[in-house]
Amino acid sequence: MLPCLREGSVTVAVLTEKKTPITVAYGDGIGPEIMDATLRILNAAGAQLEQETIEIGEAAYKRGLTAGIEPSAWESLRRTGVFLKAPITTPQGGGFKSLNVTVRKTLGQYASVRPCVSYHPFVATKHPNMNLVIVRENEEDVYGGIEHRQTADVMQCLKIISRPGCEKIIRYAFEYARANGRRRVTAFTKDNIMKVTDGLFHAVFDEIAKEYPDLENEHWIVDIGAAKMADTPEVFDVLVMENLYGDVLSDVGAQIAGSVGLAGAANIGDNCAMFEAIHGSAPRRAGQNLANPSGLLLGAVMMLVHIGQGEVAERVHNAWLRTIEDGIHTYDVFDPSVSTEKVGTSQFADAVVARVGDQPTRLKAAVYKAGARMQLGLRPASSPPPQKSLAGVDVFVDWNAGKPDDLAALMQPLAGDNLELTMISSRGTKVWPNGFPDTFTTDHWCCRFASKSGGTIDHGAIVALLTRVDERGVDFIKTENLYDFDGKPGYTLAQGQ
């Protein structure tokens, strides 16, 4: 057990000189080559690591393991709590799960951290002053993969956002900014449209921002924020966002900084963290001594910081920066106007090893704290849970026997004594009452039944309603209960007009 000091909401574990166990996966395609290069550089810089190797990826998939990982590998990951992973190849076709998503969610790695930094003038970019970090929520949103085919025409994907999930990722973003000398945290959401889910993320961001008066904070709608990031990324510092937005924009950020091939990523959980390059396994380049190991190496630098070997991280990162400065480049970033030598994977590693101890002269040198790692935990709720009351139900039906008025005429008599039909929508747009004939509809409808009195109902009223709907021969495919929390609706009140 490591000795710990308490500093506010952060636990600082003071690390000793003994070797830190890590789990390593060499991956597929170019993975073994770039992992060999990375580990050689880490060892040359004095990293104190005790390596355990597991097999993941293509070979595991071919043995019938749909998640691409041996069951025995989980024991290593849970024991070491640190995973350095090379890219893998996921077989084409259905039935195969994303290994990255499986590991992140199974081991509670809620925060993806992706620095997007330009290395002008040594790597071509239109944004020479870009230096931002994207902190992406890793466990929720549409990445739950909860999908259903509900009718012949309509598919559904559920977006799941929780208050604890928002609190964890947003607090991590602020703590990361503070620990790394950043000045501002910016949230991207789409809460002008998704007022409940993205609205929660925005509200929690505003709540937590008040706890960090030393840091600036701001919120952008994701579409204009993404446009601003692509055009003027230097105005941003630390960005925090939900899973899907973060996935898309972290790749965009890496590319406009210079190259996706230079970007590393950390996936942080309370008990286990995974470090990787953000690019794929590039099987067409495998075994040719061509691949750039920089993405995985910079992911490994983040790993060294995470496990408390900040001094080693500095040596590795600065040796890499000096190598880039000296124009020793792999084919993917080679440019005759700035590069001095085109090298392969192994030769690039040799060049970095030769510069361990050197500092860059034009690029900003890396500086990391030594001997401490940051761990965050959820704070207990500061207020009691809200009072929850049942106000109605949305009944989704598969129906294609007419127009919205016809469906209303069919469903209204089924409401019973306690409920009334108040609205029908199609794919989120209100079509009854007072709908427009111009609105496109399919075979998928939502019939909203609310309490006649405006008060609460019980589940028995919903069961009785569904029984009547079934007896009438209407195919109900899904229900969503309508709840008020402390008297405020926990659902969208109106759709469309």
Coordinates of C-alpha atoms in Angstrom, one line a residue:
M1 CA 0.0 0.0 0.0
L2 CA 1.4 3.4 -0.9
P3 CA 1.4 6.2 1.7
C4 CA -1.1 8.9 0.8
L5 CA -1.7 12.6 1.6
R6 CA -5.1 14.2 1.4
E7 CA -5.3 17.5 -0.5
G8 CA -8.9 18.6 -0.8
S9 CA -10.7 16.2 -3.2
V10 CA -7.4 14.8 -4.5
T11 CA -5.5 11.9 -3.1
V12 CA -1.7 12.2 -3.7
A13 CA 0.1 8.9 -3.4
V14 CA 3.8 9.2 -2.8
L15 CA 5.7 6.6 -4.9
T16 CA 8.9 4.8 -4.0
E17 CA 11.7 3.8 -6.3
K18 CA 10.6 0.2 -6.6
K19 CA 9.4 -0.9 -10.1
T20 CA 5.8 -0.3 -11.0
P21 CA 4.0 -3.3 -12.5
I22 CA 2.3 -2.6 -15.8
T23 CA 0.4 -4.8 -18.2
V24 CA 1.6 -4.6 -21.8
A25 CA -0.2 -5.7 -25.0
Y26 CA 1.8 -5.7 -28.3
G27 CA -1.3 -5.7 -30.4
D28 CA -1.6 -6.3 -34.2
G29 CA -0.3 -4.8 -37.4
I30 CA 2.4 -2.2 -36.6
G31 CA 1.7 -2.7 -32.9
P32 CA 4.7 -5.0 -32.0
E33 CA 7.1 -2.7 -33.8
I34 CA 6.0 0.5 -32.2
M35 CA 5.7 -1.2 -28.8
D36 CA 9.3 -2.5 -29.0
A37 CA 10.5 1.0 -29.9
T38 CA 8.5 2.6 -27.1
L39 CA 9.7 0.2 -24.4
R40 CA 13.3 0.6 -25.6
I41 CA 13.1 4.4 -25.1
L42 CA 11.4 4.1 -21.7
N43 CA 14.1 1.7 -20.5
A44 CA 16.9 4.0 -21.8
A45 CA 15.4 6.9 -19.9
G46 CA 15.4 5.0 -16.6
A47 CA 11.7 4.0 -16.3
Q48 CA 11.2 1.6 -13.4
L49 CA 8.7 -0.8 -14.8
E50 CA 7.9 -4.5 -14.2
Q51 CA 6.2 -5.7 -17.4
E52 CA 3.5 -8.3 -17.7
T53 CA 2.4 -9.2 -21.2
I54 CA -1.0 -10.3 -22.3
E55 CA -2.4 -11.2 -25.7
I56 CA -5.3 -9.3 -27.2
G57 CA -6.8 -8.4 -30.5
E58 CA -6.9 -10.4 -33.8
A59 CA -5.6 -13.7 -32.4
A60 CA -8.1 -13.6 -29.5
Y61 CA -10.9 -12.8 -31.9
K62 CA -10.0 -15.7 -34.1
R63 CA -10.2 -18.0 -31.1
G64 CA -13.9 -17.1 -30.8
L65 CA -13.5 -14.4 -28.1
T66 CA -15.9 -11.8 -29.3
A67 CA -14.3 -9.0 -27.1
G68 CA -10.8 -9.8 -28.3
I69 CA -9.3 -10.5 -24.9
E70 CA -8.5 -13.6 -23.0
P71 CA -10.4 -14.0 -19.7
S72 CA -7.1 -14.5 -17.9
A73 CA -5.9 -11.1 -19.1
W74 CA -8.4 -9.3 -16.8
E75 CA -6.6 -10.6 -13.8
S76 CA -3.4 -8.9 -14.9
L77 CA -5.2 -5.6 -15.7
R78 CA -6.9 -5.5 -12.3
R79 CA -3.7 -6.4 -10.5
T80 CA -1.4 -3.9 -12.1
G81 CA -4.0 -1.2 -12.7
V82 CA -1.9 0.2 -15.6
F83 CA -2.3 -0.9 -19.2
L84 CA 0.1 0.1 -22.1
K85 CA -1.7 -1.0 -25.2
A86 CA -0.6 -1.1 -28.9
P87 CA -3.2 -0.8 -31.6
I88 CA -5.2 -3.9 -32.5
T89 CA -7.1 -5.2 -35.5
T90 CA -10.8 -5.9 -35.1
P91 CA -12.1 -8.4 -37.7
Q92 CA -14.7 -7.1 -40.2
G93 CA -18.3 -8.1 -39.9
G94 CA -20.8 -8.4 -37.1
G95 CA -20.5 -10.1 -33.8
F96 CA -17.2 -8.5 -32.7
K97 CA -17.1 -6.0 -29.9
S98 CA -14.7 -3.1 -29.7
L99 CA -11.9 -4.1 -27.3
N100 CA -11.3 -0.4 -26.4
V101 CA -14.9 0.2 -25.4
T102 CA -15.0 -3.2 -23.5
V103 CA -11.8 -2.3 -21.4
R104 CA -12.9 1.3 -20.7
K105 CA -16.3 0.4 -19.5
T106 CA -15.5 -2.9 -17.7
L107 CA -12.7 -1.2 -15.7
G108 CA -14.4 2.1 -15.1
Q109 CA -12.1 4.2 -17.2
Y110 CA -14.4 7.2 -17.3
A111 CA -12.0 9.8 -18.6
S112 CA -10.2 9.9 -22.0
V113 CA -7.5 12.5 -22.0
R114 CA -6.1 13.5 -25.4
P115 CA -3.6 16.4 -25.8
C116 CA -3.7 18.0 -29.2
V117 CA -0.4 19.9 -29.6
S118 CA 1.2 21.4 -32.7
Y119 CA 5.0 21.1 -33.3
H120 CA 5.4 24.0 -35.7
P121 CA 7.6 24.4 -37.8
F122 CA 8.8 20.8 -37.7
V123 CA 5.4 19.2 -38.4
A124 CA 3.2 20.8 -40.9
T125 CA 0.1 22.5 -39.4
K126 CA -2.2 25.5 -40.1
H127 CA -2.3 26.1 -36.3
P128 CA 1.2 26.7 -35.0
N129 CA 0.1 27.8 -31.6
M130 CA -2.4 25.0 -30.9
N131 CA -2.0 23.4 -27.4
L132 CA -5.3 22.1 -26.1
V133 CA -6.4 19.0 -24.2
I134 CA -9.7 17.2 -24.8
V135 CA -11.2 15.4 -21.8
R136 CA -13.9 13.0 -23.0
E137 CA -16.4 11.1 -21.0
N138 CA -15.8 7.5 -21.7
E139 CA -18.6 5.3 -20.3
E140 CA -22.0 6.9 -21.2
D141 CA -23.9 8.7 -24.0
V142 CA -24.8 6.7 -27.1
Y143 CA -21.7 4.5 -26.6
G144 CA -23.7 2.3 -24.3
G145 CA -24.7 0.7 -27.6
I146 CA -28.3 0.3 -26.5
E147 CA -30.0 0.0 -29.8
H148 CA -33.3 -1.5 -31.0
R149 CA -35.2 -2.0 -34.2
Q150 CA -38.7 -1.0 -33.3
T151 CA -40.6 -1.0 -36.5
A152 CA -40.0 -1.8 -40.2
D153 CA -38.7 1.7 -40.7
V154 CA -37.3 3.0 -37.4
M155 CA -34.2 2.1 -35.4
Q156 CA -33.4 3.5 -31.9
C157 CA -30.2 4.3 -30.1
L158 CA -30.5 5.4 -26.4
K159 CA -28.4 8.3 -25.1
I160 CA -27.7 7.7 -21.4
I161 CA -26.4 10.6 -19.3
S162 CA -26.1 10.3 -15.5
R163 CA -25.4 13.0 -12.9
P164 CA -22.5 10.9 -11.3
G165 CA -21.0 10.4 -14.7
C166 CA -21.1 14.1 -15.4
E167 CA -19.7 14.9 -12.0
K168 CA -16.7 12.5 -12.4
I169 CA -15.7 13.7 -15.9
I170 CA -16.2 17.4 -15.2
R171 CA -14.4 17.4 -11.9
Y172 CA -11.5 15.4 -13.6
A173 CA -11.2 18.1 -16.2
F174 CA -11.0 20.9 -13.6
E175 CA -8.5 19.0 -11.5
Y176 CA -6.4 18.1 -14.6
A177 CA -6.4 21.8 -15.6
R178 CA -5.3 22.8 -12.1
A179 CA -2.6 20.1 -11.8
N180 CA -1.1 21.0 -15.3
G181 CA -1.1 24.7 -15.0
R182 CA -3.9 25.3 -17.4
R183 CA -6.1 28.4 -17.2
R184 CA -9.5 27.6 -18.6
V185 CA -12.0 24.7 -18.9
T186 CA -14.6 24.8 -21.6
A187 CA -17.7 22.5 -22.0
F188 CA -19.2 21.6 -25.3
T189 CA -22.9 20.4 -25.3
K190 CA -26.0 20.5 -27.5
D191 CA -28.4 21.5 -24.8
N192 CA -30.3 23.9 -27.0
I193 CA -31.8 20.7 -28.5
M194 CA -31.2 17.9 -25.9
K195 CA -32.4 19.9 -23.0
V196 CA -32.6 17.0 -20.5
T197 CA -29.4 15.0 -21.2
D198 CA -27.0 17.7 -22.4
G199 CA -28.9 20.1 -20.2
L200 CA -27.8 18.0 -17.2
F201 CA -24.1 18.0 -18.4
H202 CA -24.2 21.8 -18.7
A203 CA -25.9 22.3 -15.3
V204 CA -23.3 20.1 -13.5
F205 CA -20.5 21.9 -15.3
D206 CA -21.8 25.2 -14.0
E207 CA -22.1 23.8 -10.5
I208 CA -18.6 22.4 -10.3
A209 CA -17.0 25.4 -12.0
K210 CA -17.9 27.4 -8.9
E211 CA -15.6 25.3 -6.9
Y212 CA -12.6 26.4 -9.0
P213 CA -12.5 30.2 -8.8
D214 CA -8.8 30.1 -9.9
L215 CA -9.8 28.7 -13.3
E216 CA -11.8 30.4 -16.0
N217 CA -14.8 28.4 -17.4
E218 CA -17.1 28.7 -20.4
H219 CA -19.7 26.8 -22.3
W220 CA -20.2 26.5 -26.1
I221 CA -22.8 24.8 -28.2
V222 CA -20.9 21.9 -29.8
D223 CA -21.5 22.8 -33.4
I224 CA -20.2 26.3 -33.2
G225 CA -17.5 25.2 -30.7
A226 CA -16.3 22.6 -33.1
A227 CA -16.1 25.2 -35.9
K228 CA -14.2 27.5 -33.7
M229 CA -11.8 24.7 -32.7
A230 CA -11.1 23.8 -36.3
D231 CA -10.5 27.5 -37.2
T232 CA -8.9 29.0 -34.1
P233 CA -7.9 26.2 -31.7
E234 CA -5.5 28.4 -29.8
V235 CA -8.4 30.1 -28.0
F236 CA -9.2 26.8 -26.1
D237 CA -7.2 25.2 -23.3
V238 CA -9.0 22.2 -21.7
L239 CA -12.2 21.0 -23.3
V240 CA -14.6 18.6 -21.6
M241 CA -17.5 16.9 -23.3
E242 CA -19.6 13.8 -23.6
N243 CA -18.5 10.6 -25.3
L244 CA -19.6 11.1 -28.9
Y245 CA -18.6 14.7 -29.2
G246 CA -15.3 13.9 -27.6
D247 CA -14.6 11.0 -29.9
V248 CA -15.1 13.0 -33.0
L249 CA -13.4 16.2 -31.9
S250 CA -10.3 14.5 -30.4
D251 CA -9.5 13.0 -33.8
V252 CA -10.2 16.3 -35.5
G253 CA -8.0 18.1 -33.0
A254 CA -5.1 15.6 -33.4
Q255 CA -5.2 15.9 -37.2
I256 CA -5.3 19.7 -37.4
A257 CA -2.5 19.8 -34.9
G258 CA -0.3 18.0 -37.4
S259 CA -1.0 14.3 -37.5
V260 CA -3.2 11.7 -35.8
G261 CA -0.1 9.5 -35.9
L262 CA 1.6 11.8 -33.2
A263 CA -1.3 11.7 -30.7
G264 CA -1.4 9.6 -27.5
A265 CA -4.3 9.1 -25.2
A266 CA -4.9 8.1 -21.6
N267 CA -8.1 6.4 -20.3
I268 CA -8.3 7.1 -16.6
G269 CA -10.3 5.2 -14.0
D270 CA -10.2 5.1 -10.2
N271 CA -8.5 1.7 -10.2
C272 CA -7.1 1.1 -13.7
A273 CA -5.8 3.3 -16.5
M274 CA -5.0 2.5 -20.2
F275 CA -2.5 4.3 -22.3
E276 CA -2.4 4.1 -26.1
A277 CA -1.9 5.7 -29.5
I278 CA -5.1 7.0 -31.0
H279 CA -4.4 5.5 -34.5
G280 CA -5.2 2.0 -35.7
S281 CA -3.0 -1.0 -36.4
A282 CA -2.3 -0.2 -40.0
P283 CA -1.8 -3.8 -41.1
R284 CA -0.6 -2.7 -44.6
R285 CA 2.5 -1.1 -43.0
A286 CA 3.2 -4.0 -40.6
G287 CA 6.7 -5.5 -40.6
Q288 CA 8.2 -2.9 -42.8
N289 CA 10.0 -0.8 -40.2
L290 CA 8.0 2.3 -41.4
A291 CA 5.6 3.1 -38.6
N292 CA 5.9 6.2 -36.4
P293 CA 6.0 5.1 -32.8
S294 CA 5.3 8.7 -31.5
G295 CA 1.6 8.2 -30.7
L296 CA 2.3 5.2 -28.4
L297 CA 5.4 6.8 -27.0
L298 CA 3.5 10.0 -26.0
G299 CA 0.8 7.8 -24.5
A300 CA 3.5 6.1 -22.5
V301 CA 4.7 9.5 -21.3
M302 CA 1.2 10.1 -19.9
M303 CA 1.5 6.7 -18.2
L304 CA 4.8 7.6 -16.6
V305 CA 3.2 10.8 -15.2
H306 CA 0.2 8.8 -14.0
I307 CA 2.4 6.3 -12.1
G308 CA 4.5 9.0 -10.5
Q309 CA 7.6 8.8 -12.6
G310 CA 7.4 12.4 -13.8
E311 CA 11.2 12.9 -14.0
V312 CA 11.4 9.9 -16.4
A313 CA 8.4 11.3 -18.4
E314 CA 10.3 14.6 -18.8
R315 CA 13.4 12.8 -20.1
V316 CA 11.5 10.8 -22.6
H317 CA 9.3 13.7 -23.8
N318 CA 12.2 16.1 -24.2
A319 CA 14.3 13.6 -26.0
W320 CA 11.4 13.1 -28.4
L321 CA 11.0 16.8 -28.9
R322 CA 14.7 17.2 -29.6
T323 CA 14.5 14.4 -32.2
I324 CA 11.6 16.1 -33.9
E325 CA 13.5 19.4 -33.8
D326 CA 16.6 17.8 -35.3
G327 CA 14.5 16.8 -38.3
I328 CA 14.8 13.1 -37.8
H329 CA 11.3 12.0 -39.0
T330 CA 9.4 8.9 -40.1
Y331 CA 7.8 8.9 -43.6
D332 CA 4.4 10.1 -42.4
V333 CA 5.6 13.5 -41.3
F334 CA 8.8 13.8 -43.4
D335 CA 9.0 17.1 -45.3
P336 CA 12.2 17.9 -47.2
S337 CA 11.8 21.6 -46.3
V338 CA 12.3 20.9 -42.5
S339 CA 13.4 17.2 -42.2
T340 CA 17.0 16.2 -42.3
E341 CA 16.7 12.4 -42.3
K342 CA 13.9 10.0 -43.1
V343 CA 14.1 7.0 -40.8
G344 CA 12.2 3.8 -40.0
T345 CA 10.6 2.8 -36.7
S346 CA 13.8 1.3 -35.1
Q347 CA 16.0 4.1 -36.3
F348 CA 13.6 6.7 -34.9
A349 CA 13.8 5.0 -31.5
D350 CA 17.6 5.0 -31.7
A351 CA 17.5 8.7 -32.3
V352 CA 15.3 9.4 -29.3
V353 CA 17.5 7.1 -27.1
A354 CA 20.6 9.0 -28.2
R355 CA 19.0 12.3 -27.1
V356 CA 17.8 11.2 -23.6
G357 CA 19.0 14.0 -21.3
D358 CA 18.8 16.6 -24.0
Q359 CA 16.4 19.5 -24.1
P360 CA 14.6 21.0 -27.1
T361 CA 15.9 24.4 -28.2
R362 CA 12.9 25.8 -30.1
L363 CA 9.9 23.7 -29.0
K364 CA 8.7 24.2 -25.4
A365 CA 10.3 21.7 -23.1
A366 CA 8.1 19.3 -21.1
V367 CA 7.9 19.7 -17.4
Y368 CA 6.2 17.2 -15.1
K369 CA 5.9 16.9 -11.3
A370 CA 7.9 14.1 -9.8
G371 CA 6.7 11.4 -7.3
A372 CA 2.9 11.9 -7.2
R373 CA -0.1 10.7 -9.0
M374 CA -3.6 12.2 -9.0
Q375 CA -6.6 10.1 -8.1
L376 CA -10.1 11.3 -7.9
G377 CA -13.2 9.9 -6.3
L378 CA -16.8 10.8 -6.3
R379 CA -17.9 13.2 -3.6
P380 CA -21.0 12.2 -1.6
A381 CA -24.2 13.9 -2.6
S382 CA -24.6 17.2 -0.8
S383 CA -28.4 17.3 -1.0
P384 CA -31.1 14.7 -0.6
P385 CA -32.5 13.1 -3.8
P386 CA -35.5 14.9 -5.4
Q387 CA -39.0 13.8 -4.8
K388 CA -40.2 11.7 -7.8
S389 CA -43.8 11.4 -8.9
L390 CA -45.4 9.6 -11.9
A391 CA -47.3 12.1 -14.1
G392 CA -48.0 10.0 -17.2
V393 CA -46.6 7.7 -19.9
D394 CA -45.4 7.9 -23.5
V395 CA -46.6 4.8 -25.4
F396 CA -44.7 4.2 -28.6
V397 CA -46.6 2.2 -31.2
D398 CA -46.0 0.6 -34.6
W399 CA -48.9 1.7 -36.7
N400 CA -49.4 2.5 -40.4
A401 CA -53.1 2.5 -41.0
G402 CA -53.7 6.2 -41.6
K403 CA -53.0 9.8 -40.6
P404 CA -52.3 11.3 -37.1
D405 CA -56.0 12.2 -36.6
D406 CA -56.9 8.6 -37.3
L407 CA -54.5 7.3 -34.7
A408 CA -55.8 9.9 -32.2
A409 CA -59.3 8.7 -32.8
L410 CA -58.2 5.2 -32.1
M411 CA -56.2 5.9 -29.0
Q412 CA -58.3 8.5 -27.2
P413 CA -61.1 6.1 -26.1
L414 CA -58.4 3.9 -24.6
A415 CA -57.1 6.5 -22.1
G416 CA -59.5 5.4 -19.3
D417 CA -60.7 7.4 -16.2
N418 CA -57.3 8.7 -15.0
L419 CA -55.5 9.5 -18.2
E420 CA -56.0 11.6 -21.3
L421 CA -54.2 11.6 -24.7
T422 CA -52.4 15.0 -24.9
M423 CA -50.1 14.6 -27.9
I424 CA -48.9 12.4 -30.7
S425 CA -45.5 12.8 -32.2
S426 CA -43.6 11.0 -35.0
R427 CA -39.8 10.7 -34.6
G428 CA -39.8 13.6 -32.1
T429 CA -42.1 16.0 -34.0
K430 CA -45.6 16.8 -32.8
V431 CA -48.2 15.8 -35.4
W432 CA -51.4 15.9 -33.2
P433 CA -53.2 18.0 -32.1
N434 CA -52.9 20.9 -34.6
G435 CA -50.3 19.1 -36.8
F436 CA -49.3 20.1 -40.3
P437 CA -49.9 17.8 -43.3
D438 CA -46.4 18.8 -44.5
T439 CA -44.7 16.8 -41.6
F440 CA -43.1 13.6 -42.8
T441 CA -44.2 10.5 -40.8
T442 CA -43.4 6.8 -40.7
D443 CA -44.8 3.8 -38.9
H444 CA -43.3 4.9 -35.5
W445 CA -45.5 7.1 -33.2
C446 CA -45.4 8.3 -29.6
C447 CA -48.7 8.7 -27.9
R448 CA -48.4 10.8 -24.7
F449 CA -50.9 10.1 -21.9
A450 CA -51.0 12.4 -18.9
S451 CA -52.9 12.5 -15.7
K452 CA -56.3 14.2 -16.3
S453 CA -56.1 16.0 -13.0
G454 CA -52.6 17.1 -13.4
G455 CA -51.6 15.1 -10.3
T456 CA -49.9 11.8 -9.9
I457 CA -50.9 8.3 -11.2
D458 CA -49.8 4.8 -10.2
H459 CA -48.3 2.0 -12.3
G460 CA -51.7 0.3 -12.2
A461 CA -53.1 3.0 -14.5
I462 CA -50.4 2.4 -17.0
V463 CA -50.8 -1.4 -16.9
A464 CA -54.5 -1.0 -17.5
L465 CA -53.9 1.4 -20.4
L466 CA -51.5 -1.0 -22.1
T467 CA -54.0 -3.8 -21.6
R468 CA -56.7 -1.8 -23.4
V469 CA -54.2 -0.9 -26.2
D470 CA -53.3 -4.5 -26.6
E471 CA -56.9 -5.6 -26.7
R472 CA -57.6 -3.0 -29.4
G473 CA -54.9 -4.7 -31.5
V474 CA -52.4 -1.8 -31.4
D475 CA -48.7 -2.9 -31.3
F476 CA -47.1 -0.9 -28.5
I477 CA -43.3 -1.3 -28.8
K478 CA -42.0 0.7 -25.9
T479 CA -43.1 2.9 -23.0
E480 CA -41.4 5.7 -21.2
N481 CA -42.9 6.8 -17.8
L482 CA -43.2 10.5 -17.4
Y483 CA -41.8 11.6 -14.0
D484 CA -41.7 14.9 -12.2
F485 CA -38.8 15.6 -9.8
D486 CA -39.5 18.1 -7.1
G487 CA -42.5 19.2 -9.1
K488 CA -40.5 19.8 -12.3
P489 CA -41.0 17.7 -15.4
G490 CA -38.1 15.3 -16.1
Y491 CA -39.0 15.0 -19.8
T492 CA -39.4 17.3 -22.8
L493 CA -42.8 19.1 -22.6
A494 CA -43.3 19.8 -26.2
Q495 CA -41.9 18.5 -29.5
G496 CA -41.9 20.2 -32.9
Q497 CA -44.2 23.2 -33.0

